Amino acid sequence: MANTWLPPAEYIATLPRATAYACLYFTDTQGRPFQLRATYETGLWQWPGGNMDPGETPWETAVRECREETGLVHEGEPRLLGTHFTSDRGDHWPANHIGFIFDGGELTDAQIAAVVLDPEEHSEYRLRTLAEWEREMPPGNFRRLAEIDRARRTGTTVYVEAAEEL
């Protein structure tokens, strides 16, 4: 079989589909992870973030989405804690989904008190210990949270792969 060169547009059409999201991982000064409850899926807790818009970098997406969803304006430097890959889930999400989770740092009590949620997307926020989050979240989602928290505490970067999540 001879190698046949394809023009870029034709070659790209042969590749798997993927979408990308980016978010910021925050804790309070006691190290408790900060998460938002999604309005569109019962029991789904997530970090401030969302899907990338055309022309955005992952970092720009994380900062923009955080501002839109919480009112918090993050001015820190990008530090990637981890990437997350979820396989194509058919009708639920018909493409691979790739995430970039950045370190948002520690929120002060004043910053937490100033959070204003977008009611179209999130109904509440909570700060809990990892043990408390484990009781509240599906195992795959909690595993991602625990891995990202570990990356933050150890100064490493993690890769989390999962297909069983919500």
PDB file of C-alpha atoms in Angstrom:
ATOM      1  CA  MET A   1       0.000   0.000   0.000  1.00  0.00           C
ATOM      2  CA  ALA A   2       1.470   3.301  -1.064  1.00  0.00           C
ATOM      3  CA  ASN A   3       1.422   6.281   1.242  1.00  0.00           C
ATOM      4  CA  THR A   4      -0.964   8.847  -0.133  1.00  0.00           C
ATOM      5  CA  TRP A   5      -0.640  12.413   0.998  1.00  0.00           C
ATOM      6  CA  LEU A   6      -3.961  14.086   1.790  1.00  0.00           C
ATOM      7  CA  PRO A   7      -4.537  17.818   1.899  1.00  0.00           C
ATOM      8  CA  PRO A   8      -4.917  18.930   5.559  1.00  0.00           C
ATOM      9  CA  ALA A   9      -8.723  19.369   5.442  1.00  0.00           C
ATOM     10  CA  GLU A  10      -9.210  15.856   4.043  1.00  0.00           C
ATOM     11  CA  TYR A  11      -6.776  14.316   6.541  1.00  0.00           C
ATOM     12  CA  ILE A  12      -8.435  16.083   9.481  1.00  0.00           C
ATOM     13  CA  ALA A  13     -11.807  14.665   8.391  1.00  0.00           C
ATOM     14  CA  THR A  14     -10.386  11.156   8.993  1.00  0.00           C
ATOM     15  CA  LEU A  15      -9.404  11.864  12.625  1.00  0.00           C
ATOM     16  CA  PRO A  16     -11.531  11.155  15.709  1.00  0.00           C
ATOM     17  CA  ARG A  17     -13.711  14.009  16.941  1.00  0.00           C
ATOM     18  CA  ALA A  18     -12.790  15.691  20.215  1.00  0.00           C
ATOM     19  CA  THR A  19     -13.965  18.636  22.256  1.00  0.00           C
ATOM     20  CA  ALA A  20     -11.956  20.407  24.928  1.00  0.00           C
ATOM     21  CA  TYR A  21     -12.736  22.086  28.208  1.00  0.00           C
ATOM     22  CA  ALA A  22     -10.669  23.985  30.761  1.00  0.00           C
ATOM     23  CA  CYS A  23     -11.271  24.850  34.393  1.00  0.00           C
ATOM     24  CA  LEU A  24      -9.724  26.183  37.579  1.00  0.00           C
ATOM     25  CA  TYR A  25      -9.287  24.070  40.714  1.00  0.00           C
ATOM     26  CA  PHE A  26      -9.656  26.081  43.914  1.00  0.00           C
ATOM     27  CA  THR A  27      -9.506  25.233  47.582  1.00  0.00           C
ATOM     28  CA  ASP A  28     -10.158  27.380  50.599  1.00  0.00           C
ATOM     29  CA  THR A  29      -7.367  28.204  53.057  1.00  0.00           C
ATOM     30  CA  GLN A  30      -8.098  24.914  54.872  1.00  0.00           C
ATOM     31  CA  GLY A  31      -7.450  22.892  51.704  1.00  0.00           C
ATOM     32  CA  ARG A  32     -11.087  21.988  51.043  1.00  0.00           C
ATOM     33  CA  PRO A  33     -11.935  21.716  47.316  1.00  0.00           C
ATOM     34  CA  PHE A  34     -14.446  24.238  45.933  1.00  0.00           C
ATOM     35  CA  GLN A  35     -17.048  22.870  43.527  1.00  0.00           C
ATOM     36  CA  LEU A  36     -20.237  24.009  41.820  1.00  0.00           C
ATOM     37  CA  ARG A  37     -23.462  21.993  41.478  1.00  0.00           C
ATOM     38  CA  ALA A  38     -24.609  21.894  37.847  1.00  0.00           C
ATOM     39  CA  THR A  39     -28.253  22.720  37.139  1.00  0.00           C
ATOM     40  CA  TYR A  40     -28.418  20.603  33.989  1.00  0.00           C
ATOM     41  CA  GLU A  41     -27.479  17.227  35.489  1.00  0.00           C
ATOM     42  CA  THR A  42     -28.610  16.028  38.908  1.00  0.00           C
ATOM     43  CA  GLY A  43     -25.778  15.298  41.290  1.00  0.00           C
ATOM     44  CA  LEU A  44     -23.007  16.682  39.068  1.00  0.00           C
ATOM     45  CA  TRP A  45     -20.374  18.700  40.905  1.00  0.00           C
ATOM     46  CA  GLN A  46     -17.711  20.478  38.873  1.00  0.00           C
ATOM     47  CA  TRP A  47     -15.037  23.145  38.944  1.00  0.00           C
ATOM     48  CA  PRO A  48     -15.490  26.600  37.436  1.00  0.00           C
ATOM     49  CA  GLY A  49     -14.833  26.054  33.745  1.00  0.00           C
ATOM     50  CA  GLY A  50     -16.345  25.004  30.472  1.00  0.00           C
ATOM     51  CA  ASN A  51     -15.874  24.194  26.825  1.00  0.00           C
ATOM     52  CA  MET A  52     -13.390  26.132  24.752  1.00  0.00           C
ATOM     53  CA  ASP A  53     -14.669  28.724  22.324  1.00  0.00           C
ATOM     54  CA  PRO A  54     -13.095  29.010  18.850  1.00  0.00           C
ATOM     55  CA  GLY A  55      -9.777  30.838  18.993  1.00  0.00           C
ATOM     56  CA  GLU A  56      -9.332  30.452  22.766  1.00  0.00           C
ATOM     57  CA  THR A  57      -6.463  28.774  24.531  1.00  0.00           C
ATOM     58  CA  PRO A  58      -7.251  26.423  27.431  1.00  0.00           C
ATOM     59  CA  TRP A  59      -5.991  29.033  29.916  1.00  0.00           C
ATOM     60  CA  GLU A  60      -8.173  31.774  28.415  1.00  0.00           C
ATOM     61  CA  THR A  61     -11.153  29.427  28.607  1.00  0.00           C
ATOM     62  CA  ALA A  62     -10.572  28.586  32.275  1.00  0.00           C
ATOM     63  CA  VAL A  63     -10.268  32.245  33.302  1.00  0.00           C
ATOM     64  CA  ARG A  64     -13.282  33.358  31.213  1.00  0.00           C
ATOM     65  CA  GLU A  65     -15.520  30.541  32.407  1.00  0.00           C
ATOM     66  CA  CYS A  66     -14.559  31.121  36.042  1.00  0.00           C
ATOM     67  CA  ARG A  67     -15.514  34.800  35.739  1.00  0.00           C
ATOM     68  CA  GLU A  68     -18.811  33.974  33.997  1.00  0.00           C
ATOM     69  CA  GLU A  69     -19.811  31.215  36.423  1.00  0.00           C
ATOM     70  CA  THR A  70     -18.670  32.678  39.762  1.00  0.00           C
ATOM     71  CA  GLY A  71     -17.821  36.353  39.278  1.00  0.00           C
ATOM     72  CA  LEU A  72     -14.258  35.588  40.424  1.00  0.00           C
ATOM     73  CA  VAL A  73     -11.557  37.253  38.325  1.00  0.00           C
ATOM     74  CA  HIS A  74      -8.492  35.023  38.433  1.00  0.00           C
ATOM     75  CA  GLU A  75      -5.247  36.887  37.812  1.00  0.00           C
ATOM     76  CA  GLY A  76      -2.676  34.205  38.596  1.00  0.00           C
ATOM     77  CA  GLU A  77      -0.286  32.543  36.196  1.00  0.00           C
ATOM     78  CA  PRO A  78      -1.191  29.291  34.444  1.00  0.00           C
ATOM     79  CA  ARG A  79      -0.110  26.140  36.282  1.00  0.00           C
ATOM     80  CA  LEU A  80      -1.479  22.949  34.804  1.00  0.00           C
ATOM     81  CA  LEU A  81      -2.441  20.400  37.449  1.00  0.00           C
ATOM     82  CA  GLY A  82      -3.651  17.770  35.034  1.00  0.00           C
ATOM     83  CA  THR A  83      -5.339  16.674  31.893  1.00  0.00           C
ATOM     84  CA  HIS A  84      -8.446  14.550  31.685  1.00  0.00           C
ATOM     85  CA  PHE A  85      -9.614  12.338  28.838  1.00  0.00           C
ATOM     86  CA  THR A  86     -13.082  10.844  28.449  1.00  0.00           C
ATOM     87  CA  SER A  87     -13.922   8.572  25.526  1.00  0.00           C
ATOM     88  CA  ASP A  88     -16.764   9.160  23.101  1.00  0.00           C
ATOM     89  CA  ARG A  89     -19.932   8.221  25.019  1.00  0.00           C
ATOM     90  CA  GLY A  90     -22.318   7.929  22.100  1.00  0.00           C
ATOM     91  CA  ASP A  91     -25.511   9.896  22.534  1.00  0.00           C
ATOM     92  CA  HIS A  92     -24.484  11.388  25.898  1.00  0.00           C
ATOM     93  CA  TRP A  93     -21.420  13.117  24.397  1.00  0.00           C
ATOM     94  CA  PRO A  94     -20.622  11.936  20.848  1.00  0.00           C
ATOM     95  CA  ALA A  95     -16.924  12.883  20.842  1.00  0.00           C
ATOM     96  CA  ASN A  96     -13.842  12.386  22.940  1.00  0.00           C
ATOM     97  CA  HIS A  97     -13.597  15.076  25.615  1.00  0.00           C
ATOM     98  CA  ILE A  98     -10.224  16.470  26.714  1.00  0.00           C
ATOM     99  CA  GLY A  99      -9.861  18.642  29.800  1.00  0.00           C
ATOM    100  CA  PHE A 100      -7.192  20.983  31.107  1.00  0.00           C
ATOM    101  CA  ILE A 101      -7.360  21.573  34.879  1.00  0.00           C
ATOM    102  CA  PHE A 102      -5.374  24.570  36.126  1.00  0.00           C
ATOM    103  CA  ASP A 103      -4.476  25.561  39.678  1.00  0.00           C
ATOM    104  CA  GLY A 104      -6.675  28.445  40.789  1.00  0.00           C
ATOM    105  CA  GLY A 105      -5.016  28.666  44.209  1.00  0.00           C
ATOM    106  CA  GLU A 106      -6.594  29.246  47.583  1.00  0.00           C
ATOM    107  CA  LEU A 107      -9.737  31.318  47.947  1.00  0.00           C
ATOM    108  CA  THR A 108      -9.959  33.655  50.909  1.00  0.00           C
ATOM    109  CA  ASP A 109     -13.133  33.913  52.977  1.00  0.00           C
ATOM    110  CA  ALA A 110     -13.825  37.277  51.301  1.00  0.00           C
ATOM    111  CA  GLN A 111     -13.501  35.775  47.809  1.00  0.00           C
ATOM    112  CA  ILE A 112     -15.811  32.911  48.733  1.00  0.00           C
ATOM    113  CA  ALA A 113     -18.377  35.339  50.145  1.00  0.00           C
ATOM    114  CA  ALA A 114     -18.231  37.335  46.886  1.00  0.00           C
ATOM    115  CA  VAL A 115     -19.086  34.357  44.635  1.00  0.00           C
ATOM    116  CA  VAL A 116     -22.119  35.056  42.459  1.00  0.00           C
ATOM    117  CA  LEU A 117     -23.316  31.993  40.545  1.00  0.00           C
ATOM    118  CA  ASP A 118     -24.857  32.018  37.101  1.00  0.00           C
ATOM    119  CA  PRO A 119     -28.256  30.435  37.943  1.00  0.00           C
ATOM    120  CA  GLU A 120     -28.543  29.055  34.406  1.00  0.00           C
ATOM    121  CA  GLU A 121     -25.535  26.813  35.070  1.00  0.00           C
ATOM    122  CA  HIS A 122     -25.088  26.257  38.814  1.00  0.00           C
ATOM    123  CA  SER A 123     -27.430  26.149  41.782  1.00  0.00           C
ATOM    124  CA  GLU A 124     -24.885  26.231  44.631  1.00  0.00           C
ATOM    125  CA  TYR A 125     -21.240  25.932  45.599  1.00  0.00           C
ATOM    126  CA  ARG A 126     -19.671  23.979  48.413  1.00  0.00           C
ATOM    127  CA  LEU A 127     -16.350  23.505  50.137  1.00  0.00           C
ATOM    128  CA  ARG A 128     -15.805  20.032  51.579  1.00  0.00           C
ATOM    129  CA  THR A 129     -12.988  17.755  52.620  1.00  0.00           C
ATOM    130  CA  LEU A 130     -12.024  14.973  50.237  1.00  0.00           C
ATOM    131  CA  ALA A 131     -13.700  12.435  52.549  1.00  0.00           C
ATOM    132  CA  GLU A 132     -16.935  14.432  52.400  1.00  0.00           C
ATOM    133  CA  TRP A 133     -16.725  14.778  48.599  1.00  0.00           C
ATOM    134  CA  GLU A 134     -16.170  11.038  48.238  1.00  0.00           C
ATOM    135  CA  ARG A 135     -19.572  10.379  49.843  1.00  0.00           C
ATOM    136  CA  GLU A 136     -21.261  12.882  47.503  1.00  0.00           C
ATOM    137  CA  MET A 137     -19.750  12.057  44.097  1.00  0.00           C
ATOM    138  CA  PRO A 138     -19.786   9.111  41.673  1.00  0.00           C
ATOM    139  CA  PRO A 139     -16.518   7.113  41.927  1.00  0.00           C
ATOM    140  CA  GLY A 140     -15.080   8.196  38.549  1.00  0.00           C
ATOM    141  CA  ASN A 141     -15.714  11.875  39.222  1.00  0.00           C
ATOM    142  CA  PHE A 142     -14.273  11.598  42.728  1.00  0.00           C
ATOM    143  CA  ARG A 143     -11.162   9.851  41.395  1.00  0.00           C
ATOM    144  CA  ARG A 144     -10.528  12.842  39.104  1.00  0.00           C
ATOM    145  CA  LEU A 145     -10.994  15.235  42.054  1.00  0.00           C
ATOM    146  CA  ALA A 146      -8.618  13.206  44.255  1.00  0.00           C
ATOM    147  CA  GLU A 147      -5.962  13.014  41.521  1.00  0.00           C
ATOM    148  CA  ILE A 148      -6.107  16.764  40.873  1.00  0.00           C
ATOM    149  CA  ASP A 149      -5.944  17.477  44.604  1.00  0.00           C
ATOM    150  CA  ARG A 150      -2.898  15.195  44.886  1.00  0.00           C
ATOM    151  CA  ALA A 151      -1.226  17.000  41.968  1.00  0.00           C
ATOM    152  CA  ARG A 152      -1.788  20.336  43.708  1.00  0.00           C
ATOM    153  CA  ARG A 153      -0.383  19.096  47.027  1.00  0.00           C
ATOM    154  CA  THR A 154       2.677  17.390  45.500  1.00  0.00           C
ATOM    155  CA  GLY A 155       3.528  19.919  42.799  1.00  0.00           C
ATOM    156  CA  THR A 156       3.141  17.317  40.062  1.00  0.00           C
ATOM    157  CA  THR A 157       0.936  17.039  36.995  1.00  0.00           C
ATOM    158  CA  VAL A 158      -1.469  14.134  36.448  1.00  0.00           C
ATOM    159  CA  TYR A 159      -3.233  12.489  33.546  1.00  0.00           C
ATOM    160  CA  VAL A 160      -6.661  11.022  34.317  1.00  0.00           C
ATOM    161  CA  GLU A 161      -8.430   8.791  31.835  1.00  0.00           C
ATOM    162  CA  ALA A 162     -12.007   7.690  32.323  1.00  0.00           C
ATOM    163  CA  ALA A 163     -15.007   6.552  30.331  1.00  0.00           C
ATOM    164  CA  GLU A 164     -17.456   5.811  33.156  1.00  0.00           C
ATOM    165  CA  GLU A 165     -18.192   9.344  34.338  1.00  0.00           C
ATOM    166  CA  LEU A 166     -21.425  11.291  34.221  1.00  0.00           C
TER     167      LEU A 166
END
